[in-house]
């Protein structure tokens, strides 16, 4: 009995080490830029970031021209504000598909991913803000025998 007890003590002493958190590396191309793809609804945004003065170009237009509504401009600035990097990066985006709201969400997602590729230490702050999660909600398809995705045709007894 003493032998088994001794071996159980040895067994508990041999606990495996806790798994380490994965180490993320910088992903930068030859021009010193970091690239990521962001998606939301039907919109897809390709985002390049590089150190600079804070210029924001979307489809070869400034952010103020492309996203005229202040809510959309605020939305695309959120990851930079959360990371305290508001004027440290020049951002170039090409966006296609969807409407303006979906495109702004796609740009926000792409900026967040590109920031984590450029500075892996920012991952915690961006993850906590929910900027790295792809919002997978899309429009539900229309079904046959229905007026829309879920709405039935108007019922009539006669």
PDB file of C-alpha atoms in Angstrom:
ATOM      1  CA  UNK A   1       0.000   0.000   0.000  1.00  0.00           C
ATOM      2  CA  UNK A   2       2.847   2.382   0.829  1.00  0.00           C
ATOM      3  CA  UNK A   3       4.360   1.718  -2.595  1.00  0.00           C
ATOM      4  CA  UNK A   4       1.150   2.658  -4.387  1.00  0.00           C
ATOM      5  CA  UNK A   5       0.751   5.759  -2.272  1.00  0.00           C
ATOM      6  CA  UNK A   6       4.306   6.754  -3.055  1.00  0.00           C
ATOM      7  CA  UNK A   7       3.707   6.187  -6.777  1.00  0.00           C
ATOM      8  CA  UNK A   8       0.486   8.243  -6.659  1.00  0.00           C
ATOM      9  CA  UNK A   9       2.407  11.093  -5.046  1.00  0.00           C
ATOM     10  CA  UNK A  10       4.979  10.803  -7.788  1.00  0.00           C
ATOM     11  CA  UNK A  11       2.189  10.774 -10.342  1.00  0.00           C
ATOM     12  CA  UNK A  12       0.702  13.994  -8.988  1.00  0.00           C
ATOM     13  CA  UNK A  13       4.159  15.585  -8.990  1.00  0.00           C
ATOM     14  CA  UNK A  14       4.512  14.725 -12.692  1.00  0.00           C
ATOM     15  CA  UNK A  15       1.655  16.984 -13.830  1.00  0.00           C
ATOM     16  CA  UNK A  16       2.133  18.209 -17.383  1.00  0.00           C
ATOM     17  CA  UNK A  17       3.075  21.852 -17.760  1.00  0.00           C
ATOM     18  CA  UNK A  18       0.252  24.209 -18.644  1.00  0.00           C
ATOM     19  CA  UNK A  19       0.100  24.821 -22.403  1.00  0.00           C
ATOM     20  CA  UNK A  20       1.639  28.137 -23.395  1.00  0.00           C
ATOM     21  CA  UNK A  21      -0.319  30.801 -25.218  1.00  0.00           C
ATOM     22  CA  UNK A  22       0.441  30.797 -28.949  1.00  0.00           C
ATOM     23  CA  UNK A  23       3.088  33.271 -30.062  1.00  0.00           C
ATOM     24  CA  UNK A  24       1.968  35.507 -32.922  1.00  0.00           C
ATOM     25  CA  UNK A  25       4.554  36.830 -35.357  1.00  0.00           C
ATOM     26  CA  UNK A  26       4.647  40.032 -37.379  1.00  0.00           C
ATOM     27  CA  UNK A  27       3.458  39.622 -40.972  1.00  0.00           C
ATOM     28  CA  UNK A  28       4.917  42.420 -43.076  1.00  0.00           C
ATOM     29  CA  UNK A  29       5.609  42.530 -46.834  1.00  0.00           C
ATOM     30  CA  UNK A  30       8.636  44.046 -48.587  1.00  0.00           C
ATOM     31  CA  UNK A  31       7.106  47.546 -48.601  1.00  0.00           C
ATOM     32  CA  UNK A  32       6.643  47.445 -44.803  1.00  0.00           C
ATOM     33  CA  UNK A  33       2.878  46.977 -45.016  1.00  0.00           C
ATOM     34  CA  UNK A  34       0.583  44.528 -43.309  1.00  0.00           C
ATOM     35  CA  UNK A  35      -2.373  43.059 -45.231  1.00  0.00           C
ATOM     36  CA  UNK A  36      -5.684  41.595 -44.071  1.00  0.00           C
ATOM     37  CA  UNK A  37      -9.115  40.816 -45.469  1.00  0.00           C
ATOM     38  CA  UNK A  38     -12.238  41.873 -43.583  1.00  0.00           C
ATOM     39  CA  UNK A  39     -15.759  40.632 -44.267  1.00  0.00           C
ATOM     40  CA  UNK A  40     -19.271  41.636 -43.212  1.00  0.00           C
ATOM     41  CA  UNK A  41     -22.565  40.595 -44.864  1.00  0.00           C
ATOM     42  CA  UNK A  42     -21.766  40.598 -48.614  1.00  0.00           C
ATOM     43  CA  UNK A  43     -18.948  43.154 -48.361  1.00  0.00           C
ATOM     44  CA  UNK A  44     -15.269  42.247 -48.633  1.00  0.00           C
ATOM     45  CA  UNK A  45     -12.515  44.721 -47.719  1.00  0.00           C
ATOM     46  CA  UNK A  46      -8.832  44.330 -48.537  1.00  0.00           C
ATOM     47  CA  UNK A  47      -6.798  46.436 -46.101  1.00  0.00           C
ATOM     48  CA  UNK A  48      -3.130  47.463 -46.144  1.00  0.00           C
ATOM     49  CA  UNK A  49      -1.628  49.375 -43.219  1.00  0.00           C
ATOM     50  CA  UNK A  50       1.824  50.926 -42.880  1.00  0.00           C
ATOM     51  CA  UNK A  51       3.376  53.429 -40.478  1.00  0.00           C
ATOM     52  CA  UNK A  52       2.500  56.977 -41.472  1.00  0.00           C
ATOM     53  CA  UNK A  53       0.595  60.122 -40.602  1.00  0.00           C
ATOM     54  CA  UNK A  54      -2.942  58.736 -40.357  1.00  0.00           C
ATOM     55  CA  UNK A  55      -4.139  59.041 -43.983  1.00  0.00           C
ATOM     56  CA  UNK A  56      -7.204  56.908 -44.770  1.00  0.00           C
ATOM     57  CA  UNK A  57      -7.903  55.916 -48.399  1.00  0.00           C
ATOM     58  CA  UNK A  58     -10.886  53.780 -49.429  1.00  0.00           C
ATOM     59  CA  UNK A  59     -11.253  52.875 -53.118  1.00  0.00           C
ATOM     60  CA  UNK A  60      -8.879  55.782 -53.960  1.00  0.00           C
ATOM     61  CA  UNK A  61     -11.067  58.274 -52.054  1.00  0.00           C
ATOM     62  CA  UNK A  62     -10.706  59.695 -48.566  1.00  0.00           C
ATOM     63  CA  UNK A  63     -12.740  58.164 -45.745  1.00  0.00           C
ATOM     64  CA  UNK A  64     -14.732  61.416 -45.324  1.00  0.00           C
ATOM     65  CA  UNK A  65     -15.861  61.281 -48.943  1.00  0.00           C
ATOM     66  CA  UNK A  66     -16.507  57.528 -49.157  1.00  0.00           C
ATOM     67  CA  UNK A  67     -18.272  57.153 -45.793  1.00  0.00           C
ATOM     68  CA  UNK A  68     -20.266  60.402 -45.579  1.00  0.00           C
ATOM     69  CA  UNK A  69     -22.255  59.373 -42.482  1.00  0.00           C
ATOM     70  CA  UNK A  70     -20.416  60.126 -39.210  1.00  0.00           C
ATOM     71  CA  UNK A  71     -21.537  56.801 -37.698  1.00  0.00           C
ATOM     72  CA  UNK A  72     -19.716  54.859 -40.410  1.00  0.00           C
ATOM     73  CA  UNK A  73     -16.555  56.966 -40.010  1.00  0.00           C
ATOM     74  CA  UNK A  74     -16.669  56.387 -36.250  1.00  0.00           C
ATOM     75  CA  UNK A  75     -17.102  52.657 -36.873  1.00  0.00           C
ATOM     76  CA  UNK A  76     -13.951  52.336 -38.984  1.00  0.00           C
ATOM     77  CA  UNK A  77     -11.923  54.328 -36.410  1.00  0.00           C
ATOM     78  CA  UNK A  78     -12.892  52.071 -33.470  1.00  0.00           C
ATOM     79  CA  UNK A  79     -10.018  49.532 -33.700  1.00  0.00           C
ATOM     80  CA  UNK A  80      -7.424  52.311 -34.016  1.00  0.00           C
ATOM     81  CA  UNK A  81      -8.838  54.130 -30.981  1.00  0.00           C
ATOM     82  CA  UNK A  82      -8.991  50.901 -28.953  1.00  0.00           C
ATOM     83  CA  UNK A  83      -5.325  50.284 -29.767  1.00  0.00           C
ATOM     84  CA  UNK A  84      -4.292  53.956 -29.192  1.00  0.00           C
ATOM     85  CA  UNK A  85      -2.897  54.173 -32.729  1.00  0.00           C
ATOM     86  CA  UNK A  86      -5.305  56.751 -34.219  1.00  0.00           C
ATOM     87  CA  UNK A  87      -2.752  58.772 -36.246  1.00  0.00           C
ATOM     88  CA  UNK A  88       0.171  56.373 -36.532  1.00  0.00           C
ATOM     89  CA  UNK A  89      -0.832  54.377 -39.619  1.00  0.00           C
ATOM     90  CA  UNK A  90      -1.668  55.099 -43.238  1.00  0.00           C
ATOM     91  CA  UNK A  91      -4.502  52.813 -44.320  1.00  0.00           C
ATOM     92  CA  UNK A  92      -5.399  51.859 -47.877  1.00  0.00           C
ATOM     93  CA  UNK A  93      -8.582  49.824 -48.484  1.00  0.00           C
ATOM     94  CA  UNK A  94     -10.405  48.430 -51.463  1.00  0.00           C
ATOM     95  CA  UNK A  95     -14.004  47.459 -50.720  1.00  0.00           C
ATOM     96  CA  UNK A  96     -16.519  45.647 -52.887  1.00  0.00           C
ATOM     97  CA  UNK A  97     -19.982  44.180 -52.456  1.00  0.00           C
ATOM     98  CA  UNK A  98     -22.808  44.946 -50.065  1.00  0.00           C
ATOM     99  CA  UNK A  99     -23.986  48.359 -48.910  1.00  0.00           C
ATOM    100  CA  UNK A 100     -22.213  51.116 -47.034  1.00  0.00           C
ATOM    101  CA  UNK A 101     -22.970  49.710 -43.573  1.00  0.00           C
ATOM    102  CA  UNK A 102     -21.628  46.260 -44.486  1.00  0.00           C
ATOM    103  CA  UNK A 103     -18.604  47.826 -46.138  1.00  0.00           C
ATOM    104  CA  UNK A 104     -17.816  49.863 -43.019  1.00  0.00           C
ATOM    105  CA  UNK A 105     -18.035  46.678 -40.933  1.00  0.00           C
ATOM    106  CA  UNK A 106     -15.749  44.882 -43.379  1.00  0.00           C
ATOM    107  CA  UNK A 107     -13.192  47.717 -43.253  1.00  0.00           C
ATOM    108  CA  UNK A 108     -13.286  47.682 -39.434  1.00  0.00           C
ATOM    109  CA  UNK A 109     -12.707  43.919 -39.395  1.00  0.00           C
ATOM    110  CA  UNK A 110      -9.855  44.213 -41.911  1.00  0.00           C
ATOM    111  CA  UNK A 111      -8.145  47.032 -39.996  1.00  0.00           C
ATOM    112  CA  UNK A 112      -8.325  45.016 -36.783  1.00  0.00           C
ATOM    113  CA  UNK A 113      -6.763  41.956 -38.395  1.00  0.00           C
ATOM    114  CA  UNK A 114      -4.067  44.012 -40.126  1.00  0.00           C
ATOM    115  CA  UNK A 115      -3.184  45.718 -36.823  1.00  0.00           C
ATOM    116  CA  UNK A 116      -2.695  42.336 -35.144  1.00  0.00           C
ATOM    117  CA  UNK A 117      -0.463  41.223 -38.017  1.00  0.00           C
ATOM    118  CA  UNK A 118       1.603  44.424 -37.746  1.00  0.00           C
ATOM    119  CA  UNK A 119       1.738  44.504 -33.924  1.00  0.00           C
ATOM    120  CA  UNK A 120       0.827  41.122 -32.365  1.00  0.00           C
ATOM    121  CA  UNK A 121       0.837  42.724 -28.878  1.00  0.00           C
ATOM    122  CA  UNK A 122      -2.377  44.614 -29.768  1.00  0.00           C
ATOM    123  CA  UNK A 123      -4.315  41.355 -30.161  1.00  0.00           C
ATOM    124  CA  UNK A 124      -5.573  41.347 -26.542  1.00  0.00           C
ATOM    125  CA  UNK A 125      -7.039  44.858 -26.684  1.00  0.00           C
ATOM    126  CA  UNK A 126      -8.695  44.272 -30.061  1.00  0.00           C
ATOM    127  CA  UNK A 127     -10.023  40.860 -29.056  1.00  0.00           C
ATOM    128  CA  UNK A 128     -11.525  42.324 -25.887  1.00  0.00           C
ATOM    129  CA  UNK A 129     -13.290  44.985 -27.967  1.00  0.00           C
ATOM    130  CA  UNK A 130     -14.739  42.273 -30.240  1.00  0.00           C
ATOM    131  CA  UNK A 131     -13.109  43.639 -33.391  1.00  0.00           C
ATOM    132  CA  UNK A 132     -11.410  40.401 -34.475  1.00  0.00           C
ATOM    133  CA  UNK A 133     -14.607  38.347 -34.575  1.00  0.00           C
ATOM    134  CA  UNK A 134     -16.190  38.117 -38.012  1.00  0.00           C
ATOM    135  CA  UNK A 135     -19.886  38.984 -37.766  1.00  0.00           C
ATOM    136  CA  UNK A 136     -21.347  36.022 -39.667  1.00  0.00           C
ATOM    137  CA  UNK A 137     -24.932  37.274 -39.870  1.00  0.00           C
ATOM    138  CA  UNK A 138     -26.095  37.378 -43.481  1.00  0.00           C
ATOM    139  CA  UNK A 139     -29.478  37.885 -45.135  1.00  0.00           C
ATOM    140  CA  UNK A 140     -31.647  34.786 -44.977  1.00  0.00           C
ATOM    141  CA  UNK A 141     -32.634  33.387 -48.357  1.00  0.00           C
ATOM    142  CA  UNK A 142     -36.191  33.490 -49.678  1.00  0.00           C
ATOM    143  CA  UNK A 143     -38.065  30.170 -49.514  1.00  0.00           C
ATOM    144  CA  UNK A 144     -40.581  28.940 -52.064  1.00  0.00           C
ATOM    145  CA  UNK A 145     -44.214  29.167 -50.978  1.00  0.00           C
ATOM    146  CA  UNK A 146     -43.392  32.297 -48.963  1.00  0.00           C
ATOM    147  CA  UNK A 147     -43.611  35.996 -49.786  1.00  0.00           C
ATOM    148  CA  UNK A 148     -40.158  36.656 -48.298  1.00  0.00           C
ATOM    149  CA  UNK A 149     -37.724  34.593 -46.217  1.00  0.00           C
ATOM    150  CA  UNK A 150     -40.293  33.919 -43.470  1.00  0.00           C
ATOM    151  CA  UNK A 151     -43.376  35.992 -44.276  1.00  0.00           C
ATOM    152  CA  UNK A 152     -46.377  34.038 -45.585  1.00  0.00           C
ATOM    153  CA  UNK A 153     -48.767  35.242 -48.212  1.00  0.00           C
ATOM    154  CA  UNK A 154     -51.910  36.943 -46.908  1.00  0.00           C
ATOM    155  CA  UNK A 155     -54.506  34.412 -45.767  1.00  0.00           C
ATOM    156  CA  UNK A 156     -58.069  34.592 -47.096  1.00  0.00           C
ATOM    157  CA  UNK A 157     -60.913  32.197 -46.290  1.00  0.00           C
ATOM    158  CA  UNK A 158     -62.737  32.750 -49.551  1.00  0.00           C
TER     159      UNK A 158
END
